Amino acid sequence: MRFIPALALAAAVLLSAVGGVSAQEKVLSERGDVSIDELSKVDMFRPEKDKETIPRNFQKQPPLIPHSIKGYNITQNFNKCMDCHSKERADATAATKVAKSHYLDRDDKKLENISPRRYFCLQCHVPQFDAKPLVENTYKPATKK
Ligand code: HEC
Ligand code: HEC
């Protein structure tokens, strides 16, 4: 099953909160049993091949990234993602334009360029990854009326 790591984390946190310490002990992180300052031996961060987009599960879900992001750096002066996804570049690159929400500041004022709130794409968008769920997840999207 394809899976969203951020969602897994949220589910794990939620579960441990609900289930108390005992549930927390059972859930091993995707990194394995390795402390934060050590390098994880889990080889799960190699870039995935480009693939079909996975449909979104709910309306405001940040879509998963269906392509490799290797070398797509975001620096103070240059955002490689916007090199393809900006409204000016999207037609030429065939990338989906970033959503209109990405040009709004926190007062909903429209900006010329990507909003600083949306500058770090990977805060919300993660590449698709075929990872085994850490905990069972029975989430189902609401059916459309
Ligand atoms: C070289 C051009 C290029 C770059 C650079 C690029 N993308 Fe993309 N991206 C695309 C294209 C083309 C698609 C559409 C693929 C498709 O529809 O099959 C896409 C699709 C996506 C989607 C899925 C949109 C949807 O509606 O499902 C997301 C999210 C995304 N990219 C995020 C990113 C992020 C984040 C970065 C930077 C880390 C990035 N992209 C860099 C070309 C690019
Ligand atoms: C704070 C979270 C957040 C950040 C940061 C963010 N996005 Fe998004 N993105 C979303 C959400 C949520 C959606 C879907 C809802 C919407 O349209 O706003 C989305 C939608 C998209 C879409 C699909 C648009 C469509 O019309 O289907 C693309 C492409 C995209 N983002 C690319 C990017 C890129 C590239 C960046 C970095 C420059 C970025 N996003 C930064 C949350 C974020």
Short mmCIF file of N, CA, C and O in Angstrom, two decimals, residues 16-106:
data_model
loop_
_atom_site.label_atom_id
_atom_site.label_comp_id
_atom_site.label_asym_id
_atom_site.label_seq_id
_atom_site.Cartn_x
_atom_site.Cartn_y
_atom_site.Cartn_z
N SER A 16 -0.26 6.86 20.09
CA SER A 16 0.47 6.75 21.34
C SER A 16 -0.19 7.63 22.40
O SER A 16 -0.18 7.30 23.58
N ALA A 17 -0.78 8.74 21.95
CA ALA A 17 -1.47 9.63 22.89
C ALA A 17 -2.69 8.92 23.46
O ALA A 17 -2.98 8.98 24.65
N VAL A 18 -3.40 8.22 22.59
CA VAL A 18 -4.62 7.53 23.01
C VAL A 18 -4.28 6.29 23.82
O VAL A 18 -4.84 6.04 24.87
N GLY A 19 -3.31 5.53 23.32
CA GLY A 19 -3.02 4.23 23.91
C GLY A 19 -2.05 4.28 25.08
O GLY A 19 -1.75 3.25 25.66
N GLY A 20 -1.55 5.50 25.43
CA GLY A 20 -0.63 5.60 26.54
C GLY A 20 0.73 5.03 26.16
O GLY A 20 1.02 4.81 25.00
N VAL A 21 1.55 4.79 27.16
CA VAL A 21 2.95 4.43 26.94
C VAL A 21 3.07 3.07 26.23
O VAL A 21 3.94 2.87 25.41
N SER A 22 2.17 2.15 26.52
CA SER A 22 2.34 0.80 25.98
C SER A 22 2.26 0.79 24.46
O SER A 22 3.06 0.14 23.80
N ALA A 23 1.34 1.57 23.90
CA ALA A 23 1.22 1.64 22.44
C ALA A 23 2.47 2.28 21.86
O ALA A 23 2.98 1.87 20.83
N GLN A 24 2.97 3.31 22.54
CA GLN A 24 4.17 4.01 22.07
C GLN A 24 5.35 3.06 21.97
O GLN A 24 6.15 3.14 21.05
N GLU A 25 5.46 2.15 22.92
CA GLU A 25 6.59 1.23 22.92
C GLU A 25 6.55 0.30 21.72
O GLU A 25 7.58 -0.11 21.21
N LYS A 26 5.37 -0.03 21.24
CA LYS A 26 5.26 -0.99 20.16
C LYS A 26 5.58 -0.37 18.80
O LYS A 26 6.04 -1.06 17.91
N VAL A 27 5.33 0.94 18.63
CA VAL A 27 5.51 1.56 17.32
C VAL A 27 6.97 1.94 17.12
O VAL A 27 7.50 2.78 17.82
N LEU A 28 7.61 1.29 16.16
CA LEU A 28 8.98 1.65 15.79
C LEU A 28 8.92 2.66 14.66
O LEU A 28 8.11 2.53 13.77
N SER A 29 9.79 3.67 14.69
CA SER A 29 9.74 4.66 13.62
C SER A 29 10.29 4.07 12.33
O SER A 29 10.97 3.03 12.33
N GLU A 30 10.03 4.76 11.21
CA GLU A 30 10.55 4.31 9.92
C GLU A 30 12.08 4.28 9.93
O GLU A 30 12.70 3.58 9.14
N ARG A 31 12.68 5.08 10.80
CA ARG A 31 14.14 5.11 10.90
C ARG A 31 14.68 3.86 11.58
O ARG A 31 15.88 3.65 11.63
N GLY A 32 13.79 3.08 12.17
CA GLY A 32 14.24 1.96 12.96
C GLY A 32 14.59 2.45 14.36
O GLY A 32 14.25 3.58 14.73
N ASP A 33 15.30 1.64 15.11
CA ASP A 33 15.58 1.98 16.50
C ASP A 33 16.89 2.74 16.61
O ASP A 33 17.81 2.33 17.31
N VAL A 34 16.97 3.86 15.88
CA VAL A 34 18.22 4.62 15.80
C VAL A 34 17.98 6.00 16.38
O VAL A 34 17.00 6.66 16.01
N SER A 35 18.86 6.46 17.26
CA SER A 35 18.63 7.77 17.88
C SER A 35 18.81 8.87 16.85
O SER A 35 19.46 8.69 15.82
N ILE A 36 18.26 10.05 17.15
CA ILE A 36 18.19 11.16 16.20
C ILE A 36 19.58 11.56 15.69
O ILE A 36 19.77 11.84 14.51
N ASP A 37 20.58 11.58 16.58
CA ASP A 37 21.89 12.08 16.13
C ASP A 37 22.71 11.02 15.40
O ASP A 37 23.80 11.31 14.90
N GLU A 38 22.21 9.80 15.31
CA GLU A 38 22.89 8.80 14.49
C GLU A 38 22.27 8.76 13.10
O GLU A 38 21.13 9.14 12.92
N LEU A 39 23.05 8.26 12.13
CA LEU A 39 22.50 8.10 10.79
C LEU A 39 21.66 6.83 10.73
O LEU A 39 22.09 5.77 11.19
N SER A 40 20.47 6.95 10.16
CA SER A 40 19.62 5.78 10.05
C SER A 40 20.20 4.82 9.03
O SER A 40 20.68 5.21 7.98
N LYS A 41 20.11 3.52 9.36
CA LYS A 41 20.62 2.53 8.41
C LYS A 41 19.54 2.15 7.41
O LYS A 41 19.77 1.42 6.47
N VAL A 42 18.34 2.64 7.65
CA VAL A 42 17.24 2.27 6.77
C VAL A 42 17.41 2.95 5.42
O VAL A 42 17.49 4.16 5.33
N ASP A 43 17.45 2.16 4.38
CA ASP A 43 17.68 2.72 3.05
C ASP A 43 16.35 3.04 2.39
O ASP A 43 15.93 2.38 1.46
N MET A 44 15.68 4.03 2.91
CA MET A 44 14.35 4.32 2.36
C MET A 44 14.27 5.71 1.76
O MET A 44 13.23 6.17 1.36
N PHE A 45 15.39 6.40 1.70
CA PHE A 45 15.32 7.76 1.21
C PHE A 45 15.91 7.90 -0.19
O PHE A 45 16.17 8.98 -0.66
N ARG A 46 16.14 6.78 -0.84
CA ARG A 46 16.61 6.89 -2.22
C ARG A 46 15.44 7.41 -3.06
O ARG A 46 14.29 7.09 -2.80
N PRO A 47 15.76 8.23 -4.07
CA PRO A 47 14.66 8.82 -4.84
C PRO A 47 13.84 7.76 -5.57
O PRO A 47 14.40 6.80 -6.08
N GLU A 48 12.57 7.95 -5.58
CA GLU A 48 11.67 7.04 -6.29
C GLU A 48 11.62 7.42 -7.76
O GLU A 48 11.85 8.56 -8.14
N LYS A 49 11.25 6.46 -8.59
CA LYS A 49 11.04 6.75 -10.01
C LYS A 49 9.78 7.59 -10.17
O LYS A 49 8.86 7.52 -9.36
N ASP A 50 9.73 8.36 -11.25
CA ASP A 50 8.52 9.13 -11.53
C ASP A 50 7.36 8.17 -11.79
O ASP A 50 7.54 7.13 -12.39
N LYS A 51 6.19 8.53 -11.31
CA LYS A 51 5.05 7.64 -11.49
C LYS A 51 3.74 8.40 -11.58
O LYS A 51 3.73 9.63 -11.52
N GLU A 52 2.67 7.66 -11.73
CA GLU A 52 1.34 8.25 -11.78
C GLU A 52 1.04 8.96 -10.46
O GLU A 52 1.49 8.51 -9.40
N THR A 53 0.27 10.03 -10.51
CA THR A 53 -0.10 10.70 -9.26
C THR A 53 -1.09 9.82 -8.49
O THR A 53 -1.93 9.15 -9.08
N ILE A 54 -0.97 9.83 -7.19
CA ILE A 54 -1.93 9.13 -6.33
C ILE A 54 -3.07 10.11 -6.05
O ILE A 54 -2.81 11.26 -5.68
N PRO A 55 -4.32 9.69 -6.26
CA PRO A 55 -5.43 10.61 -6.02
C PRO A 55 -5.43 11.11 -4.57
O PRO A 55 -5.00 10.40 -3.67
N ARG A 56 -5.90 12.33 -4.39
CA ARG A 56 -5.93 12.90 -3.03
C ARG A 56 -7.03 12.25 -2.20
O ARG A 56 -8.06 11.85 -2.74
N ASN A 57 -6.80 12.15 -0.91
CA ASN A 57 -7.76 11.52 0.00
C ASN A 57 -8.78 12.48 0.56
O ASN A 57 -9.83 12.08 1.04
N PHE A 58 -8.44 13.74 0.58
CA PHE A 58 -9.40 14.74 1.06
C PHE A 58 -9.10 16.06 0.37
O PHE A 58 -8.01 16.25 -0.18
N GLN A 59 -10.07 16.97 0.42
CA GLN A 59 -10.02 18.16 -0.40
C GLN A 59 -8.77 19.01 -0.20
O GLN A 59 -8.18 19.48 -1.15
N LYS A 60 -8.37 19.23 1.02
CA LYS A 60 -7.26 20.14 1.27
C LYS A 60 -5.95 19.40 1.51
O LYS A 60 -5.06 19.91 2.18
N GLN A 61 -5.87 18.20 0.99
CA GLN A 61 -4.61 17.46 1.13
C GLN A 61 -3.56 18.03 0.19
O GLN A 61 -3.84 18.22 -1.00
N PRO A 62 -2.37 18.33 0.67
CA PRO A 62 -1.32 18.69 -0.26
C PRO A 62 -1.00 17.47 -1.13
O PRO A 62 -0.69 16.42 -0.58
N PRO A 63 -1.12 17.58 -2.45
CA PRO A 63 -0.86 16.40 -3.27
C PRO A 63 0.56 15.86 -3.08
O PRO A 63 1.48 16.63 -2.84
N LEU A 64 0.70 14.55 -3.19
CA LEU A 64 2.02 13.93 -3.11
C LEU A 64 2.81 14.26 -4.37
O LEU A 64 2.23 14.51 -5.42
N ILE A 65 4.11 14.26 -4.26
CA ILE A 65 4.96 14.58 -5.41
C ILE A 65 5.19 13.30 -6.23
O ILE A 65 5.76 12.34 -5.70
N PRO A 66 4.76 13.28 -7.49
CA PRO A 66 4.84 12.05 -8.27
C PRO A 66 6.16 11.88 -9.01
O PRO A 66 6.25 11.06 -9.91
N HIS A 67 7.16 12.69 -8.66
CA HIS A 67 8.43 12.57 -9.37
C HIS A 67 9.59 12.68 -8.39
O HIS A 67 9.43 13.12 -7.25
N SER A 68 10.76 12.28 -8.87
CA SER A 68 11.96 12.39 -8.03
C SER A 68 12.26 13.86 -7.76
O SER A 68 12.01 14.72 -8.60
N ILE A 69 12.77 14.17 -6.59
CA ILE A 69 13.12 15.56 -6.28
C ILE A 69 14.62 15.67 -6.03
O ILE A 69 15.10 16.64 -5.43
N LYS A 70 15.34 14.67 -6.48
CA LYS A 70 16.79 14.67 -6.26
C LYS A 70 17.43 15.90 -6.91
O LYS A 70 17.22 16.15 -8.10
N GLY A 71 18.15 16.68 -6.16
CA GLY A 71 18.84 17.84 -6.67
C GLY A 71 17.95 19.07 -6.85
O GLY A 71 18.42 20.10 -7.30
N TYR A 72 16.66 18.96 -6.51
CA TYR A 72 15.79 20.13 -6.62
C TYR A 72 15.91 20.95 -5.34
O TYR A 72 15.15 20.79 -4.41
N ASN A 73 16.89 21.84 -5.34
CA ASN A 73 17.18 22.55 -4.10
C ASN A 73 16.36 23.82 -3.96
O ASN A 73 16.00 24.46 -4.94
N ILE A 74 16.08 24.15 -2.74
CA ILE A 74 15.40 25.40 -2.41
C ILE A 74 16.37 26.21 -1.57
O ILE A 74 16.76 25.77 -0.49
N THR A 75 16.81 27.35 -2.10
CA THR A 75 17.75 28.19 -1.35
C THR A 75 17.12 29.56 -1.14
O THR A 75 16.00 29.81 -1.58
N GLN A 76 17.86 30.43 -0.50
CA GLN A 76 17.35 31.77 -0.23
C GLN A 76 17.00 32.49 -1.54
O GLN A 76 16.06 33.26 -1.61
N ASN A 77 17.81 32.24 -2.59
CA ASN A 77 17.63 33.00 -3.83
C ASN A 77 16.89 32.26 -4.92
O ASN A 77 16.45 32.87 -5.88
N PHE A 78 16.80 30.96 -4.81
CA PHE A 78 16.24 30.20 -5.92
C PHE A 78 15.44 29.01 -5.43
O PHE A 78 15.88 28.26 -4.56
N ASN A 79 14.25 28.87 -6.00
CA ASN A 79 13.39 27.74 -5.64
C ASN A 79 13.22 26.88 -6.88
O ASN A 79 12.49 27.23 -7.79
N LYS A 80 13.91 25.76 -6.90
CA LYS A 80 13.89 24.89 -8.09
C LYS A 80 12.46 24.41 -8.40
O LYS A 80 12.10 24.28 -9.58
N CYS A 81 11.67 24.18 -7.41
CA CYS A 81 10.29 23.70 -7.64
C CYS A 81 9.50 24.73 -8.46
O CYS A 81 8.77 24.39 -9.38
N MET A 82 9.70 26.00 -8.11
CA MET A 82 8.97 27.06 -8.80
C MET A 82 9.49 27.27 -10.22
O MET A 82 8.82 27.89 -11.05
N ASP A 83 10.66 26.75 -10.52
CA ASP A 83 11.21 26.82 -11.86
C ASP A 83 10.27 26.09 -12.83
O ASP A 83 10.23 26.40 -14.02
N CYS A 84 9.53 25.11 -12.36
CA CYS A 84 8.55 24.41 -13.19
C CYS A 84 7.12 24.72 -12.79
O CYS A 84 6.23 24.77 -13.62
N HIS A 85 6.87 24.93 -11.50
CA HIS A 85 5.49 24.98 -11.01
C HIS A 85 4.90 26.39 -10.90
O HIS A 85 3.73 26.54 -10.58
N SER A 86 5.69 27.43 -11.14
CA SER A 86 5.13 28.78 -11.04
C SER A 86 4.13 29.00 -12.16
O SER A 86 4.17 28.32 -13.19
N LYS A 87 3.25 29.96 -12.00
CA LYS A 87 2.23 30.18 -13.03
C LYS A 87 2.85 30.60 -14.36
O LYS A 87 2.32 30.30 -15.42
N GLU A 88 4.02 31.26 -14.29
CA GLU A 88 4.68 31.68 -15.53
C GLU A 88 5.32 30.50 -16.26
O GLU A 88 5.43 30.51 -17.48
N ARG A 89 5.79 29.51 -15.52
CA ARG A 89 6.58 28.43 -16.12
C ARG A 89 5.76 27.18 -16.40
O ARG A 89 6.18 26.31 -17.17
N ALA A 90 4.60 27.07 -15.76
CA ALA A 90 3.87 25.80 -15.78
C ALA A 90 3.46 25.34 -17.19
O ALA A 90 3.53 24.15 -17.49
N ASP A 91 3.07 26.27 -18.04
CA ASP A 91 2.66 25.87 -19.38
C ASP A 91 3.82 25.24 -20.14
O ASP A 91 3.68 24.21 -20.79
N ALA A 92 4.98 25.86 -20.03
CA ALA A 92 6.15 25.37 -20.74
C ALA A 92 6.65 24.04 -20.19
O ALA A 92 7.17 23.21 -20.93
N THR A 93 6.48 23.81 -18.90
CA THR A 93 7.06 22.61 -18.29
C THR A 93 6.05 21.49 -18.10
O THR A 93 6.40 20.39 -17.70
N ALA A 94 4.76 21.78 -18.36
CA ALA A 94 3.68 20.81 -18.18
C ALA A 94 3.48 20.40 -16.73
O ALA A 94 2.88 19.37 -16.43
N ALA A 95 4.03 21.19 -15.81
CA ALA A 95 3.80 20.93 -14.39
C ALA A 95 2.49 21.58 -13.96
O ALA A 95 2.05 22.55 -14.57
N THR A 96 1.88 21.03 -12.94
CA THR A 96 0.67 21.64 -12.39
C THR A 96 1.04 22.99 -11.77
O THR A 96 2.02 23.06 -11.04
N LYS A 97 0.28 24.02 -12.09
CA LYS A 97 0.54 25.32 -11.43
C LYS A 97 0.35 25.16 -9.93
O LYS A 97 -0.58 24.46 -9.52
N VAL A 98 1.17 25.80 -9.13
CA VAL A 98 0.90 25.77 -7.68
C VAL A 98 -0.48 26.37 -7.45
O VAL A 98 -0.92 27.23 -8.21
N ALA A 99 -1.16 25.91 -6.43
CA ALA A 99 -2.51 26.38 -6.16
C ALA A 99 -2.52 27.89 -5.91
O ALA A 99 -1.50 28.46 -5.50
N LYS A 100 -3.66 28.53 -6.18
CA LYS A 100 -3.78 29.99 -5.97
C LYS A 100 -3.45 30.36 -4.54
O LYS A 100 -2.87 31.41 -4.27
N SER A 101 -3.80 29.48 -3.61
CA SER A 101 -3.54 29.72 -2.19
C SER A 101 -2.05 29.99 -1.93
O SER A 101 -1.70 30.64 -0.95
N HIS A 102 -1.20 29.51 -2.84
CA HIS A 102 0.23 29.63 -2.62
C HIS A 102 0.75 31.05 -2.89
O HIS A 102 1.90 31.35 -2.62
N TYR A 103 -0.12 31.90 -3.45
CA TYR A 103 0.27 33.29 -3.71
C TYR A 103 -0.35 34.26 -2.70
O TYR A 103 -0.25 35.46 -2.87
N LEU A 104 -1.00 33.71 -1.68
CA LEU A 104 -1.66 34.59 -0.71
C LEU A 104 -0.82 34.75 0.55
O LEU A 104 -0.22 33.78 1.03
N ASP A 105 -0.79 35.99 1.07
CA ASP A 105 -0.14 36.15 2.36
C ASP A 105 -1.17 35.82 3.45
O ASP A 105 -2.29 35.42 3.15
N ARG A 106 -0.78 36.02 4.71
CA ARG A 106 -1.68 35.53 5.76
C ARG A 106 -2.94 36.37 5.91
O ARG A 106 -3.88 35.98 6.61
#
